[in-house]
Amino acid sequence: MNPILRVTHLTKTFGGLNAVDDVSFDLEAETITALIGPNGAGKSTFFNLLGGGITANNGSVIFDGVDITKLPQHKRIRAGIGRTFQIAATFASMTVSENVRTALHAANKPTSDIYSLLSIVGLTDQADRRIPELSYGDVKCVELAMALAARPRFLLLDEPTAGMAASARTEIIERVVQIAKERQMTVLFTEHDMDAVFGYASRILVMDQGRLIADGTPEDIRQNPLVQSVYLGDEDMSHA
Ligand code: ADP
Ligand code: MG
């Protein structure tokens, strides 16, 4: 195994609540892994710990051999970690291409890359539209293009298809998988759409109440009784 990421005893506490509770695992480079778990399991908090939006109370994150546990967000982006948020984070007053230009500029990348990024995410024909004029799915695609602008080696996607129609969901996940292959990118994503999780991830991590309760192939996870009990009565998992 060639781990690009090594998480050890990572813990984040809010008041008395362990939102992320002693999570440890390695992630192999150039793989696609899904992180799943019921609402409130700690997935977004965990992503924020990796992206640098918040600081861990305990534990460490080693990225590509470097301890990034205490690095601020902008330094993590420079180190090669890209991310999108569960709530799309774009500049509403700007057009699609201006948003992508801003992201390229912030990453010190040539702004001539705008149109190739827009074409990767399928937004070439929306380039001059302002964000509020777009569908929610297209806003998420703008966010993806912005995350890709810095040419991350490791991409974190927190519910990249939230709020999208089923058809658009598969499309964006397929795009991400394609780009990941082309760019030798490692991807960790959270997703409620179990078709996307079981169809595209080669490994699935399951969180519940802050803890990592299962880790394995889609087949392992599908058959795991603990996972089944956590999702008991949950429609999403029952047709996985
Ligand atoms: P998920 O993304 O799996 O739905 P979250 O990471 O958003 O879960 O939340 C995990 C737990 O931490 C929840 O109980 C949530 O209410 C709590 N939490 C998340 N962020 C904060 C915060 N900034 N302050 C206090 N509690 C928080
Ligand atoms: Mg979340």
mmCIF file of C-alpha atoms and ligand atoms in Angstrom:
data_model
loop_
_atom_site.group_PDB
_atom_site.id
_atom_site.type_symbol
_atom_site.label_atom_id
_atom_site.label_comp_id
_atom_site.label_asym_id
_atom_site.label_seq_id
_atom_site.Cartn_x
_atom_site.Cartn_y
_atom_site.Cartn_z
ATOM 1 C CA MET A 1 0.000 0.000 0.000
ATOM 2 C CA ASN A 2 1.144 3.472 -0.931
ATOM 3 C CA PRO A 3 -0.811 5.703 1.475
ATOM 4 C CA ILE A 4 -1.322 9.299 0.395
ATOM 5 C CA LEU A 5 -3.238 9.957 3.601
ATOM 6 C CA ARG A 6 -2.737 8.611 7.082
ATOM 7 C CA VAL A 7 -5.284 9.597 9.736
ATOM 8 C CA THR A 8 -4.447 8.584 13.302
ATOM 9 C CA HIS A 9 -6.747 8.898 16.341
ATOM 10 C CA LEU A 10 -8.370 11.983 14.847
ATOM 11 C CA THR A 11 -10.828 13.562 17.280
ATOM 12 C CA LYS A 12 -12.966 16.710 17.242
ATOM 13 C CA THR A 13 -15.113 17.713 20.161
ATOM 14 C CA PHE A 14 -17.882 20.326 20.175
ATOM 15 C CA GLY A 15 -18.850 21.050 23.777
ATOM 16 C CA GLY A 16 -19.327 17.579 25.237
ATOM 17 C CA LEU A 17 -19.945 15.908 21.865
ATOM 18 C CA ASN A 18 -17.292 13.879 20.046
ATOM 19 C CA ALA A 19 -18.314 14.774 16.487
ATOM 20 C CA VAL A 20 -15.248 12.838 15.234
ATOM 21 C CA ASP A 21 -14.145 10.245 17.735
ATOM 22 C CA ASP A 22 -10.746 8.553 17.486
ATOM 23 C CA VAL A 23 -10.809 7.901 13.731
ATOM 24 C CA SER A 24 -7.803 6.126 12.180
ATOM 25 C CA PHE A 25 -7.236 4.792 8.642
ATOM 26 C CA ASP A 26 -4.891 4.983 5.653
ATOM 27 C CA LEU A 27 -5.942 5.917 2.164
ATOM 28 C CA GLU A 28 -4.161 4.443 -0.817
ATOM 29 C CA ALA A 29 -3.146 6.895 -3.558
ATOM 30 C CA GLU A 30 -5.227 7.077 -6.746
ATOM 31 C CA THR A 31 -8.258 5.323 -5.298
ATOM 32 C CA ILE A 32 -11.890 6.369 -4.927
ATOM 33 C CA THR A 33 -13.299 5.956 -1.436
ATOM 34 C CA ALA A 34 -16.761 6.813 -0.099
ATOM 35 C CA LEU A 35 -17.431 7.930 3.461
ATOM 36 C CA ILE A 36 -21.014 7.181 4.472
ATOM 37 C CA GLY A 37 -23.073 7.313 7.636
ATOM 38 C CA PRO A 38 -26.381 8.669 8.907
ATOM 39 C CA ASN A 39 -26.993 12.402 9.339
ATOM 40 C CA GLY A 40 -24.935 13.743 12.225
ATOM 41 C CA ALA A 41 -22.415 10.868 11.995
ATOM 42 C CA GLY A 42 -19.542 13.367 11.724
ATOM 43 C CA LYS A 43 -18.740 13.162 8.000
ATOM 44 C CA SER A 44 -18.666 16.905 7.310
ATOM 45 C CA THR A 45 -16.716 17.533 10.502
ATOM 46 C CA PHE A 46 -14.204 14.912 9.407
ATOM 47 C CA PHE A 47 -13.887 16.583 5.990
ATOM 48 C CA ASN A 48 -13.352 19.939 7.679
ATOM 49 C CA LEU A 49 -10.553 18.390 9.723
ATOM 50 C CA LEU A 50 -8.874 17.172 6.525
ATOM 51 C CA GLY A 51 -9.473 20.412 4.622
ATOM 52 C CA GLY A 52 -8.254 22.555 7.493
ATOM 53 C CA GLY A 53 -11.454 24.501 8.176
ATOM 54 C CA ILE A 54 -11.281 23.402 11.810
ATOM 55 C CA THR A 55 -8.543 22.068 14.089
ATOM 56 C CA ALA A 56 -8.527 18.642 15.705
ATOM 57 C CA ASN A 57 -8.536 18.240 19.489
ATOM 58 C CA ASN A 58 -6.451 15.133 19.177
ATOM 59 C CA GLY A 59 -4.795 12.882 16.616
ATOM 60 C CA SER A 60 -2.948 13.601 13.386
ATOM 61 C CA VAL A 61 -3.297 13.824 9.623
ATOM 62 C CA ILE A 62 -0.306 12.930 7.474
ATOM 63 C CA PHE A 63 -0.682 13.870 3.818
ATOM 64 C CA ASP A 64 1.927 12.559 1.409
ATOM 65 C CA GLY A 65 4.352 12.026 4.270
ATOM 66 C CA VAL A 66 3.880 15.526 5.726
ATOM 67 C CA ASP A 67 2.130 16.223 9.031
ATOM 68 C CA ILE A 68 -0.615 18.695 8.094
ATOM 69 C CA THR A 69 -2.611 18.397 11.343
ATOM 70 C CA LYS A 70 -2.047 22.036 12.243
ATOM 71 C CA LEU A 71 -1.642 23.579 8.790
ATOM 72 C CA PRO A 72 -4.115 26.340 7.856
ATOM 73 C CA GLN A 73 -6.489 25.731 4.969
ATOM 74 C CA HIS A 74 -4.584 27.715 2.305
ATOM 75 C CA LYS A 75 -1.422 25.722 2.987
ATOM 76 C CA ARG A 76 -3.323 22.464 2.619
ATOM 77 C CA ILE A 77 -4.633 23.612 -0.752
ATOM 78 C CA ARG A 78 -1.052 24.361 -1.765
ATOM 79 C CA ALA A 79 -0.015 20.909 -0.522
ATOM 80 C CA GLY A 80 -2.493 19.359 -2.960
ATOM 81 C CA ILE A 81 -5.769 18.961 -1.088
ATOM 82 C CA GLY A 82 -8.862 20.213 -2.924
ATOM 83 C CA ARG A 83 -12.399 20.237 -1.653
ATOM 84 C CA THR A 84 -15.991 21.162 -2.225
ATOM 85 C CA PHE A 85 -18.489 21.851 0.529
ATOM 86 C CA GLN A 86 -21.845 20.313 1.393
ATOM 87 C CA ILE A 87 -23.320 23.764 0.770
ATOM 88 C CA ALA A 88 -22.015 25.121 -2.525
ATOM 89 C CA ALA A 89 -19.469 27.907 -1.986
ATOM 90 C CA THR A 90 -19.325 30.206 -4.985
ATOM 91 C CA PHE A 91 -19.376 33.972 -5.509
ATOM 92 C CA ALA A 92 -22.985 34.820 -6.338
ATOM 93 C CA SER A 93 -22.309 38.196 -7.949
ATOM 94 C CA MET A 94 -19.887 36.703 -10.476
ATOM 95 C CA THR A 95 -20.400 34.702 -13.621
ATOM 96 C CA VAL A 96 -19.416 31.052 -13.928
ATOM 97 C CA SER A 97 -16.189 31.844 -15.776
ATOM 98 C CA GLU A 98 -15.310 34.643 -13.323
ATOM 99 C CA ASN A 99 -15.685 32.193 -10.437
ATOM 100 C CA VAL A 100 -13.387 29.700 -12.126
ATOM 101 C CA ARG A 101 -10.936 32.470 -13.046
ATOM 102 C CA THR A 102 -10.835 33.546 -9.382
ATOM 103 C CA ALA A 103 -10.060 29.985 -8.306
ATOM 104 C CA LEU A 104 -7.283 29.658 -10.915
ATOM 105 C CA HIS A 105 -5.834 32.993 -9.884
ATOM 106 C CA ALA A 106 -5.892 32.015 -6.190
ATOM 107 C CA ALA A 107 -4.068 28.800 -7.072
ATOM 108 C CA ASN A 108 -1.447 30.602 -9.192
ATOM 109 C CA LYS A 109 -2.530 28.623 -12.240
ATOM 110 C CA PRO A 110 -2.846 30.066 -15.769
ATOM 111 C CA THR A 111 -6.309 31.541 -16.310
ATOM 112 C CA SER A 112 -6.224 30.129 -19.865
ATOM 113 C CA ASP A 113 -7.318 26.876 -18.189
ATOM 114 C CA ILE A 114 -10.845 28.288 -17.652
ATOM 115 C CA TYR A 115 -12.436 26.740 -20.697
ATOM 116 C CA SER A 116 -10.873 23.337 -20.261
ATOM 117 C CA LEU A 117 -12.175 23.267 -16.663
ATOM 118 C CA LEU A 118 -15.640 24.366 -17.785
ATOM 119 C CA SER A 119 -15.664 21.665 -20.393
ATOM 120 C CA ILE A 120 -14.556 19.012 -17.876
ATOM 121 C CA VAL A 121 -17.568 19.816 -15.693
ATOM 122 C CA GLY A 122 -19.912 20.343 -18.647
ATOM 123 C CA LEU A 123 -20.548 24.067 -18.179
ATOM 124 C CA THR A 124 -19.114 25.579 -21.355
ATOM 125 C CA ASP A 125 -22.521 26.908 -22.426
ATOM 126 C CA GLN A 126 -23.153 28.507 -19.005
ATOM 127 C CA ALA A 127 -19.856 30.432 -18.849
ATOM 128 C CA ASP A 128 -21.397 33.925 -18.862
ATOM 129 C CA ARG A 129 -24.262 33.216 -16.503
ATOM 130 C CA ARG A 130 -24.311 34.479 -12.951
ATOM 131 C CA ILE A 131 -24.535 31.907 -10.152
ATOM 132 C CA PRO A 132 -28.149 32.710 -9.092
ATOM 133 C CA GLU A 133 -29.289 31.959 -12.672
ATOM 134 C CA LEU A 134 -27.996 28.376 -12.516
ATOM 135 C CA SER A 135 -29.659 25.179 -11.385
ATOM 136 C CA TYR A 136 -28.350 23.859 -8.075
ATOM 137 C CA GLY A 137 -26.640 20.986 -9.884
ATOM 138 C CA ASP A 138 -24.788 23.433 -12.124
ATOM 139 C CA VAL A 139 -23.690 25.447 -9.060
ATOM 140 C CA LYS A 140 -22.175 22.246 -7.652
ATOM 141 C CA CYS A 141 -20.390 21.758 -10.990
ATOM 142 C CA VAL A 142 -18.943 25.286 -10.755
ATOM 143 C CA GLU A 143 -17.709 24.416 -7.299
ATOM 144 C CA LEU A 144 -16.123 21.246 -8.634
ATOM 145 C CA ALA A 145 -14.372 23.215 -11.394
ATOM 146 C CA MET A 146 -13.109 25.650 -8.731
ATOM 147 C CA ALA A 147 -11.771 22.795 -6.617
ATOM 148 C CA LEU A 148 -10.046 21.282 -9.664
ATOM 149 C CA ALA A 149 -8.459 24.627 -10.566
ATOM 150 C CA ALA A 150 -5.643 24.114 -8.069
ATOM 151 C CA ARG A 151 -4.923 20.687 -9.628
ATOM 152 C CA PRO A 152 -5.340 18.842 -6.323
ATOM 153 C CA ARG A 153 -3.829 15.397 -5.910
ATOM 154 C CA PHE A 154 -6.428 14.602 -3.285
ATOM 155 C CA LEU A 155 -10.019 15.717 -3.729
ATOM 156 C CA LEU A 156 -12.592 15.827 -0.931
ATOM 157 C CA LEU A 157 -16.209 15.991 -2.057
ATOM 158 C CA ASP A 158 -18.833 16.496 0.634
ATOM 159 C CA GLU A 159 -22.162 15.411 -0.871
ATOM 160 C CA PRO A 160 -21.274 16.555 -4.391
ATOM 161 C CA THR A 161 -24.739 15.663 -5.709
ATOM 162 C CA ALA A 162 -26.913 16.958 -2.858
ATOM 163 C CA GLY A 163 -30.040 18.562 -4.250
ATOM 164 C CA MET A 164 -29.554 17.185 -7.757
ATOM 165 C CA ALA A 165 -31.876 15.095 -9.905
ATOM 166 C CA ALA A 166 -30.896 11.400 -10.117
ATOM 167 C CA SER A 167 -29.760 11.678 -13.751
ATOM 168 C CA ALA A 168 -27.478 14.657 -13.040
ATOM 169 C CA ARG A 169 -26.017 12.818 -10.026
ATOM 170 C CA THR A 170 -24.605 9.912 -11.988
ATOM 171 C CA GLU A 171 -23.222 12.346 -14.536
ATOM 172 C CA ILE A 172 -21.224 14.360 -12.010
ATOM 173 C CA ILE A 173 -19.885 11.252 -10.246
ATOM 174 C CA GLU A 174 -18.840 9.768 -13.578
ATOM 175 C CA ARG A 175 -17.087 13.020 -14.463
ATOM 176 C CA VAL A 176 -15.193 13.000 -11.170
ATOM 177 C CA VAL A 177 -14.137 9.381 -11.670
ATOM 178 C CA GLN A 178 -12.937 10.170 -15.211
ATOM 179 C CA ILE A 179 -10.962 13.250 -14.088
ATOM 180 C CA ALA A 180 -9.490 11.304 -11.184
ATOM 181 C CA LYS A 181 -8.162 8.691 -13.617
ATOM 182 C CA GLU A 182 -6.771 11.278 -16.019
ATOM 183 C CA ARG A 183 -5.095 13.281 -13.275
ATOM 184 C CA GLN A 184 -4.048 10.404 -10.995
ATOM 185 C CA MET A 185 -6.143 11.990 -8.278
ATOM 186 C CA THR A 186 -7.216 10.348 -5.021
ATOM 187 C CA VAL A 187 -10.860 10.977 -4.131
ATOM 188 C CA LEU A 188 -12.748 10.761 -0.848
ATOM 189 C CA PHE A 189 -16.462 11.590 -1.083
ATOM 190 C CA THR A 190 -19.562 11.545 1.101
ATOM 191 C CA GLU A 191 -22.831 10.812 -0.594
ATOM 192 C CA HIS A 192 -26.409 9.918 0.280
ATOM 193 C CA ASP A 193 -27.010 8.348 -3.123
ATOM 194 C CA MET A 194 -26.166 4.710 -2.478
ATOM 195 C CA ASP A 195 -26.073 3.930 -6.208
ATOM 196 C CA ALA A 196 -23.181 6.390 -6.507
ATOM 197 C CA VAL A 197 -21.468 4.990 -3.410
ATOM 198 C CA PHE A 198 -21.724 1.330 -4.342
ATOM 199 C CA GLY A 199 -21.225 1.949 -8.056
ATOM 200 C CA TYR A 200 -18.065 4.051 -7.982
ATOM 201 C CA ALA A 201 -16.159 3.591 -4.728
ATOM 202 C CA SER A 202 -13.704 0.727 -4.429
ATOM 203 C CA ARG A 203 -13.669 1.167 -0.664
ATOM 204 C CA ILE A 204 -16.321 2.380 1.747
ATOM 205 C CA LEU A 205 -15.775 3.838 5.212
ATOM 206 C CA VAL A 206 -18.781 4.008 7.516
ATOM 207 C CA MET A 207 -19.126 6.497 10.382
ATOM 208 C CA ASP A 208 -21.714 6.545 13.123
ATOM 209 C CA GLN A 209 -21.746 8.897 16.120
ATOM 210 C CA GLY A 210 -18.250 10.114 15.323
ATOM 211 C CA ARG A 211 -16.687 6.681 15.092
ATOM 212 C CA LEU A 212 -15.478 4.665 12.150
ATOM 213 C CA ILE A 213 -17.638 1.555 12.469
ATOM 214 C CA ALA A 214 -16.778 -0.247 9.226
ATOM 215 C CA ASP A 215 -14.186 -0.156 6.458
ATOM 216 C CA GLY A 216 -14.156 -2.436 3.432
ATOM 217 C CA THR A 217 -15.131 -3.182 -0.142
ATOM 218 C CA PRO A 218 -18.709 -2.435 -1.250
ATOM 219 C CA GLU A 219 -19.415 -6.161 -0.885
ATOM 220 C CA ASP A 220 -18.072 -6.210 2.716
ATOM 221 C CA ILE A 221 -20.111 -3.155 3.632
ATOM 222 C CA ARG A 222 -23.319 -4.418 2.078
ATOM 223 C CA GLN A 223 -23.082 -7.557 4.212
ATOM 224 C CA ASN A 224 -21.869 -5.909 7.413
ATOM 225 C CA PRO A 225 -24.514 -6.416 10.162
ATOM 226 C CA LEU A 226 -23.349 -3.364 12.123
ATOM 227 C CA VAL A 227 -23.780 -1.168 9.045
ATOM 228 C CA GLN A 228 -27.166 -2.691 8.356
ATOM 229 C CA SER A 229 -28.283 -1.964 11.915
ATOM 230 C CA VAL A 230 -27.158 1.663 11.684
ATOM 231 C CA TYR A 231 -29.153 2.069 8.482
ATOM 232 C CA LEU A 232 -32.110 0.007 9.698
ATOM 233 C CA GLY A 233 -35.271 1.473 8.229
ATOM 234 C CA ASP A 234 -33.258 3.894 6.134
ATOM 235 C CA GLU A 235 -34.642 3.838 2.603
ATOM 236 C CA ASP A 236 -31.323 4.928 1.101
ATOM 237 C CA MET A 237 -29.474 1.827 2.239
ATOM 238 C CA SER A 238 -32.271 -0.667 1.614
ATOM 239 C CA HIS A 239 -31.979 -0.334 -2.157
ATOM 240 C CA ALA A 240 -28.178 -0.220 -2.122
HETATM 241 P P1 ADP B 1 -22.685 14.652 9.016
HETATM 242 O O1 ADP B 1 -21.948 15.464 7.999
HETATM 243 O O2 ADP B 1 -22.278 13.222 9.047
HETATM 244 O O3 ADP B 1 -24.171 14.785 8.875
HETATM 245 P P2 ADP B 1 -21.640 16.587 10.919
HETATM 246 O O4 ADP B 1 -20.173 16.438 10.868
HETATM 247 O O5 ADP B 1 -22.246 17.728 10.181
HETATM 248 O O6 ADP B 1 -22.334 15.207 10.471
HETATM 249 O O7 ADP B 1 -22.099 16.686 12.417
HETATM 250 C C1 ADP B 1 -21.663 15.771 13.420
HETATM 251 C C2 ADP B 1 -22.153 16.225 14.777
HETATM 252 O O8 ADP B 1 -21.435 17.382 15.192
HETATM 253 C C3 ADP B 1 -23.629 16.601 14.803
HETATM 254 O O9 ADP B 1 -24.163 16.213 16.024
HETATM 255 C C4 ADP B 1 -23.584 18.112 14.681
HETATM 256 O O10 ADP B 1 -24.720 18.684 15.259
HETATM 257 C C5 ADP B 1 -22.313 18.457 15.427
HETATM 258 N N1 ADP B 1 -21.657 19.676 14.910
HETATM 259 C C6 ADP B 1 -21.155 19.846 13.666
HETATM 260 N N2 ADP B 1 -20.576 21.042 13.533
HETATM 261 C C7 ADP B 1 -20.724 21.662 14.748
HETATM 262 C C8 ADP B 1 -20.329 22.936 15.261
HETATM 263 N N3 ADP B 1 -19.669 23.830 14.499
HETATM 264 N N4 ADP B 1 -20.638 23.213 16.547
HETATM 265 C C9 ADP B 1 -21.303 22.329 17.315
HETATM 266 N N5 ADP B 1 -21.684 21.111 16.894
HETATM 267 C C10 ADP B 1 -21.411 20.782 15.629
HETATM 268 MG MG MG B 2 -22.576 16.505 6.290
#
